[in-house]
mmCIF file of N, CA and C in Angstrom:
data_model
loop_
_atom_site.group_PDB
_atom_site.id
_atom_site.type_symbol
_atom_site.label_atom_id
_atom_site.label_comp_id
_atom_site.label_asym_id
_atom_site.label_seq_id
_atom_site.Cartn_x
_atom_site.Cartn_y
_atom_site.Cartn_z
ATOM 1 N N UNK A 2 -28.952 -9.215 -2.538
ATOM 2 C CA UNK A 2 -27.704 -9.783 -3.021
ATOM 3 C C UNK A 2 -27.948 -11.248 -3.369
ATOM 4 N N UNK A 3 -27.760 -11.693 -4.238
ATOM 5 C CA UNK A 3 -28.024 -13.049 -4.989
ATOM 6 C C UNK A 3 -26.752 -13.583 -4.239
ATOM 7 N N UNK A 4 -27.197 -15.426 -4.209
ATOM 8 C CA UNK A 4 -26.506 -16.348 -3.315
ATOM 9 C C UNK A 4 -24.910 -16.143 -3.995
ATOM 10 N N UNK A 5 -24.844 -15.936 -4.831
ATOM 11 C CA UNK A 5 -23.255 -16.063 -5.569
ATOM 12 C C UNK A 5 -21.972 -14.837 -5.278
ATOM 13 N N UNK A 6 -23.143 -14.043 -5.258
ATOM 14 C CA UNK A 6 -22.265 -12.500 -4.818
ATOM 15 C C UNK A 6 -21.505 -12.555 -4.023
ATOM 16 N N UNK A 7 -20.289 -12.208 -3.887
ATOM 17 C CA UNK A 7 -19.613 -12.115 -2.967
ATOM 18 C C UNK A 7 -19.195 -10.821 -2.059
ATOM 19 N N UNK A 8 -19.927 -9.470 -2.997
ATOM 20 C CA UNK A 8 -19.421 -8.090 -3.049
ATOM 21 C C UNK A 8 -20.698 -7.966 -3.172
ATOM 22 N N UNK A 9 -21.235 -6.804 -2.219
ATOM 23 C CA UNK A 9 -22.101 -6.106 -2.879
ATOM 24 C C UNK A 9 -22.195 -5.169 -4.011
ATOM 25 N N UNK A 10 -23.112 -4.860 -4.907
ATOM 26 C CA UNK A 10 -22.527 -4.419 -5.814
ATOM 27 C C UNK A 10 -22.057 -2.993 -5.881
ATOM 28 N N UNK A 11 -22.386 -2.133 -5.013
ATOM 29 C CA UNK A 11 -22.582 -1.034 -4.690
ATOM 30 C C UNK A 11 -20.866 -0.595 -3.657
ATOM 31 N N UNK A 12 -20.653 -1.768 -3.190
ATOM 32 C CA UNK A 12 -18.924 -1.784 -2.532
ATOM 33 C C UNK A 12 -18.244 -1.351 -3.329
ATOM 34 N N UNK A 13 -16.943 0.009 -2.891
ATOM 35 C CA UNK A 13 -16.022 0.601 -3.586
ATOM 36 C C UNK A 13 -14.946 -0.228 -2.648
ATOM 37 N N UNK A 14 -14.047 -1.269 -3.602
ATOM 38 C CA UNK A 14 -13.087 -1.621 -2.949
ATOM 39 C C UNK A 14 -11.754 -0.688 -3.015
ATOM 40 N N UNK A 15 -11.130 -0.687 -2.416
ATOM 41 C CA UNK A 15 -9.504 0.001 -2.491
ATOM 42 C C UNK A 15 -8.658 -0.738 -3.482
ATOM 43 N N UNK A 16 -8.060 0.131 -4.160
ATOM 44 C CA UNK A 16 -6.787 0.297 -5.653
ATOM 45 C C UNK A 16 -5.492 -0.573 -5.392
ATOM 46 N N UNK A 17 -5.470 -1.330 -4.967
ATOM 47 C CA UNK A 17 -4.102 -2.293 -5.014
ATOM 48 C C UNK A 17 -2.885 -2.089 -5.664
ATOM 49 N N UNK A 18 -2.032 -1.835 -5.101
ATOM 50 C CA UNK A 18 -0.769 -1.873 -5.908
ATOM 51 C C UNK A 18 0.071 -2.853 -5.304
ATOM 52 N N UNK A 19 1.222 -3.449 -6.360
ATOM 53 C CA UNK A 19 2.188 -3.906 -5.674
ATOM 54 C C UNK A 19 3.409 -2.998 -5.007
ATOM 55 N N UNK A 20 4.262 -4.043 -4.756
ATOM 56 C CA UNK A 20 5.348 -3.524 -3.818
ATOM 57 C C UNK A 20 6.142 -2.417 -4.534
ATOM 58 N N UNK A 21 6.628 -3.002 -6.014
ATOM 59 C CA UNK A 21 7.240 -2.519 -7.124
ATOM 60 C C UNK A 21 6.742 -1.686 -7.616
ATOM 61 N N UNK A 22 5.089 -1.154 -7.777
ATOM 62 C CA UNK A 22 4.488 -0.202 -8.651
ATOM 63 C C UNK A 22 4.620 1.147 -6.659
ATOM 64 N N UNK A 23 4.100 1.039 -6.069
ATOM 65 C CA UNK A 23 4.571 1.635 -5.121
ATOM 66 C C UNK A 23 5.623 2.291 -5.052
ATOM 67 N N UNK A 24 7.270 1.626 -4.870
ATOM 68 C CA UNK A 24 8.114 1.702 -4.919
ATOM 69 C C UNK A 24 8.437 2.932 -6.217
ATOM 70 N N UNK A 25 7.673 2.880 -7.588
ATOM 71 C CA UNK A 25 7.541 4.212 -8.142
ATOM 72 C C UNK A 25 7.112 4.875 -8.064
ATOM 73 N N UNK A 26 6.030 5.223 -7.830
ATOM 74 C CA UNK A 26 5.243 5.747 -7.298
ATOM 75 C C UNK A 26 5.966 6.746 -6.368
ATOM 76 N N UNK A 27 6.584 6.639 -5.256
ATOM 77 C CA UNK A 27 6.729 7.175 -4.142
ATOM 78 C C UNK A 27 8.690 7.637 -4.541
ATOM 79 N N UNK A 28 9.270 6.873 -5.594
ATOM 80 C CA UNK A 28 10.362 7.359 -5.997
ATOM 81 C C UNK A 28 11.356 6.437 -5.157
ATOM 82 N N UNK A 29 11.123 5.599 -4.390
ATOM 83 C CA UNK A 29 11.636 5.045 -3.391
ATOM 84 C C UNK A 29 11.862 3.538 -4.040
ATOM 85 N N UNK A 30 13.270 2.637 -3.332
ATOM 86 C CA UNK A 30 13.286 1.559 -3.782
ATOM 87 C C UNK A 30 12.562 0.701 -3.240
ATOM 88 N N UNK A 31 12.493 -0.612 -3.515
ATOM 89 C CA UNK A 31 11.762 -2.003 -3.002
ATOM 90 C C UNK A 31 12.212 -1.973 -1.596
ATOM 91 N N UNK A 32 13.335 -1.727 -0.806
ATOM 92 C CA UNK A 32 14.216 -2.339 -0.139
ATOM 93 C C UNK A 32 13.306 -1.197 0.785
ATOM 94 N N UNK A 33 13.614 0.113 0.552
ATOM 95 C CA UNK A 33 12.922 0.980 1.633
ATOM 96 C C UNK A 33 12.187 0.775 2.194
ATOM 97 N N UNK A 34 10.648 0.060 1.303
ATOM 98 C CA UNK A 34 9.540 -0.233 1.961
ATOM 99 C C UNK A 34 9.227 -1.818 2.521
ATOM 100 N N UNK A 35 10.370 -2.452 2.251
ATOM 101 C CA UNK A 35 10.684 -3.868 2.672
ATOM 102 C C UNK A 35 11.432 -3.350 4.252
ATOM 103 N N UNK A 36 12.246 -2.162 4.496
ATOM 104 C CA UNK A 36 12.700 -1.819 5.721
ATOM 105 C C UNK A 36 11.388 -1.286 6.669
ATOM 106 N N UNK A 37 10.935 0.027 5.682
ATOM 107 C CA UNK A 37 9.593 0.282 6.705
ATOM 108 C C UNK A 37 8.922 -0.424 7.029
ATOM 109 N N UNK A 38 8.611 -1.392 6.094
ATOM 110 C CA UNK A 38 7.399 -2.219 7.211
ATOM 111 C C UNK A 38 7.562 -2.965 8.071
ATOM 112 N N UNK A 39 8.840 -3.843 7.962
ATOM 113 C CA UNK A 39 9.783 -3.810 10.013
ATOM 114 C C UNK A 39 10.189 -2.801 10.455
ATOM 115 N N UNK A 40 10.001 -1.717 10.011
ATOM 116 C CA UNK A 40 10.923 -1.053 11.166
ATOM 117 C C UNK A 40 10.204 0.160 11.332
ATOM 118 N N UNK A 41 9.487 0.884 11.060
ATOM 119 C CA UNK A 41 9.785 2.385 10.991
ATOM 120 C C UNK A 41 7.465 2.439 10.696
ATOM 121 N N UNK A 42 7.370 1.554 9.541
ATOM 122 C CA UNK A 42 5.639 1.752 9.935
ATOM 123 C C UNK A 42 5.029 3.160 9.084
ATOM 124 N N UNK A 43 5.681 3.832 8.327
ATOM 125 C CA UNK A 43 4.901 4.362 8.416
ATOM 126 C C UNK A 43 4.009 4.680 7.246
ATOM 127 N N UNK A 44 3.296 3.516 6.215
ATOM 128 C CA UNK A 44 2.546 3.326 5.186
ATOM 129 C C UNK A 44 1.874 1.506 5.092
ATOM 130 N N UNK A 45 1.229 2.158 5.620
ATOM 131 C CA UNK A 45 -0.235 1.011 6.098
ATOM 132 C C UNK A 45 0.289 -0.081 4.731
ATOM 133 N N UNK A 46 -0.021 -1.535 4.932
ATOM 134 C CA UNK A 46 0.237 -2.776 3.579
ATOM 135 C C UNK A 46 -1.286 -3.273 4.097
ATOM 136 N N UNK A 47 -1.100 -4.111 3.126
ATOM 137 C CA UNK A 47 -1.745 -5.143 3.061
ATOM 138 C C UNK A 47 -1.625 -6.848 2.677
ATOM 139 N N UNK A 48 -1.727 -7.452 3.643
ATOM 140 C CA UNK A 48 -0.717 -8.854 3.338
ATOM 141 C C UNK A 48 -2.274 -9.655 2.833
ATOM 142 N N UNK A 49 -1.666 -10.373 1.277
ATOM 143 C CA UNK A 49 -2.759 -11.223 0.557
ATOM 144 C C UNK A 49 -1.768 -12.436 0.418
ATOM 145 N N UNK A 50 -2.433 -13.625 1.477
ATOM 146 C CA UNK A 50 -0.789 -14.596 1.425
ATOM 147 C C UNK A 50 0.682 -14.363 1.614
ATOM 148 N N UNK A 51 1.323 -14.397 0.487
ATOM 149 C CA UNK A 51 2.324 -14.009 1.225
ATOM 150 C C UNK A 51 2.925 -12.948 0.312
ATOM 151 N N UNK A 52 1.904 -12.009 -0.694
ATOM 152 C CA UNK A 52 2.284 -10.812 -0.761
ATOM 153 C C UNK A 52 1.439 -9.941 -0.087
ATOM 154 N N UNK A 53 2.745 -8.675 -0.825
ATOM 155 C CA UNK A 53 2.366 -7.065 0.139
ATOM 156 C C UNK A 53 1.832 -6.547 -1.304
ATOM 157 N N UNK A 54 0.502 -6.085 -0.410
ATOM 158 C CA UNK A 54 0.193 -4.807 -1.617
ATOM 159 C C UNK A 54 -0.325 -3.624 -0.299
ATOM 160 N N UNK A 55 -0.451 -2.384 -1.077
ATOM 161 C CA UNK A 55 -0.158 -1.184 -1.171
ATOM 162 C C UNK A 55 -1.775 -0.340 -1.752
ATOM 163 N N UNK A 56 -2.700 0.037 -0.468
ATOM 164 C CA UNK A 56 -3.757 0.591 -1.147
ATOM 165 C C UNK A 56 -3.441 1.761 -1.684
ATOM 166 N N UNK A 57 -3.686 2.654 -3.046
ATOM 167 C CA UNK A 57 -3.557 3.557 -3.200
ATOM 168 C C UNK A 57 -3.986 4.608 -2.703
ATOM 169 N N UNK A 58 -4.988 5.042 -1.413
ATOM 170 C CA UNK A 58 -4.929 6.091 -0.875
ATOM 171 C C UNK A 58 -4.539 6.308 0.320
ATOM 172 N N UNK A 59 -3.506 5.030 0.571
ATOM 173 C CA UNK A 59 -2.499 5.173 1.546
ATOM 174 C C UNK A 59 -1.302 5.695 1.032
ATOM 175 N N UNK A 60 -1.065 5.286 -0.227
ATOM 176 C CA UNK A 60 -0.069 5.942 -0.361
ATOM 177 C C UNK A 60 -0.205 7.488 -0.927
ATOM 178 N N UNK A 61 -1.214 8.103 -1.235
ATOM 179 C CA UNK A 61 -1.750 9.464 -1.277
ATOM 180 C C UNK A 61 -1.812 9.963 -0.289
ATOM 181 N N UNK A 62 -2.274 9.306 0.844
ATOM 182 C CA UNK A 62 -1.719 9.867 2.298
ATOM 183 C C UNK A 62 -0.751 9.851 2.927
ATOM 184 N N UNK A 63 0.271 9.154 2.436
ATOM 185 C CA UNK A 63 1.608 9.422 3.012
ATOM 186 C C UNK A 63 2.292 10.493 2.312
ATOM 187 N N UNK A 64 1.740 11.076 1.047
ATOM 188 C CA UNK A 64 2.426 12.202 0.366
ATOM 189 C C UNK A 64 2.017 13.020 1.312
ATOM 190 N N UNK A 65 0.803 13.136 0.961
ATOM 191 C CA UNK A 65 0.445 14.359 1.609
ATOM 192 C C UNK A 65 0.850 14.791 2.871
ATOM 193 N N UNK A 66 0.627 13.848 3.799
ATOM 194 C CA UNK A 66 1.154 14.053 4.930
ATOM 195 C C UNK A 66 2.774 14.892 5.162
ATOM 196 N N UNK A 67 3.575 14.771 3.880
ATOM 197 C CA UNK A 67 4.838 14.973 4.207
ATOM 198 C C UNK A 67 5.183 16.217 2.975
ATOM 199 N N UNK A 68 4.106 16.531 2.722
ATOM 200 C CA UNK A 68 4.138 17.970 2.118
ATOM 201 C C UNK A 68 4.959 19.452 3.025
ATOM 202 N N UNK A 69 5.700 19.247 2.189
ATOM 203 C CA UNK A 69 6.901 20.802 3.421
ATOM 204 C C UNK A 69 6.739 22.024 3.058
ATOM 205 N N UNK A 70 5.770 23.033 3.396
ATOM 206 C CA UNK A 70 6.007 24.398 3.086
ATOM 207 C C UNK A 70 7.259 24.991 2.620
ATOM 208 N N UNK A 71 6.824 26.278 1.853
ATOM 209 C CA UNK A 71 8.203 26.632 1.077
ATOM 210 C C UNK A 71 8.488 27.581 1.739
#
């Protein structure tokens, strides 16, 4: 890894979303996931300063997880 690198190059980082692209994503408003994450927990964030982002295969795992047989 050369002195400048900061990443190896070979690192798969995780898909970032914001709060708002989430929030479609999942069909749900801003406010919902502004409640879950005081209250209720249950879709992992990520705080960069003083925003929230949203890895995308957390939120692929919260679908799935809540998949309801027919």
């Amino acid at each position: 890894m050369a002195q400048g690198d900061l990443v190896p190059k070979t690192a798969m980082l995780p898909v970032l979303v914001t709060q708002e692209e989430a929030a479609n994503i999942l069909g749900v408003s801003k406010k919902w996931l502004e409640r879950d994450r005081w209250a209720e927990r249950r879709i992992p964030y990520v705080k960069i300063g003083r925003g929230v982002r949203y890895r995308i295969t957390d939120i692929a795992a919260y679908i799935e997880a809540n998949v309801q047989a027919a």
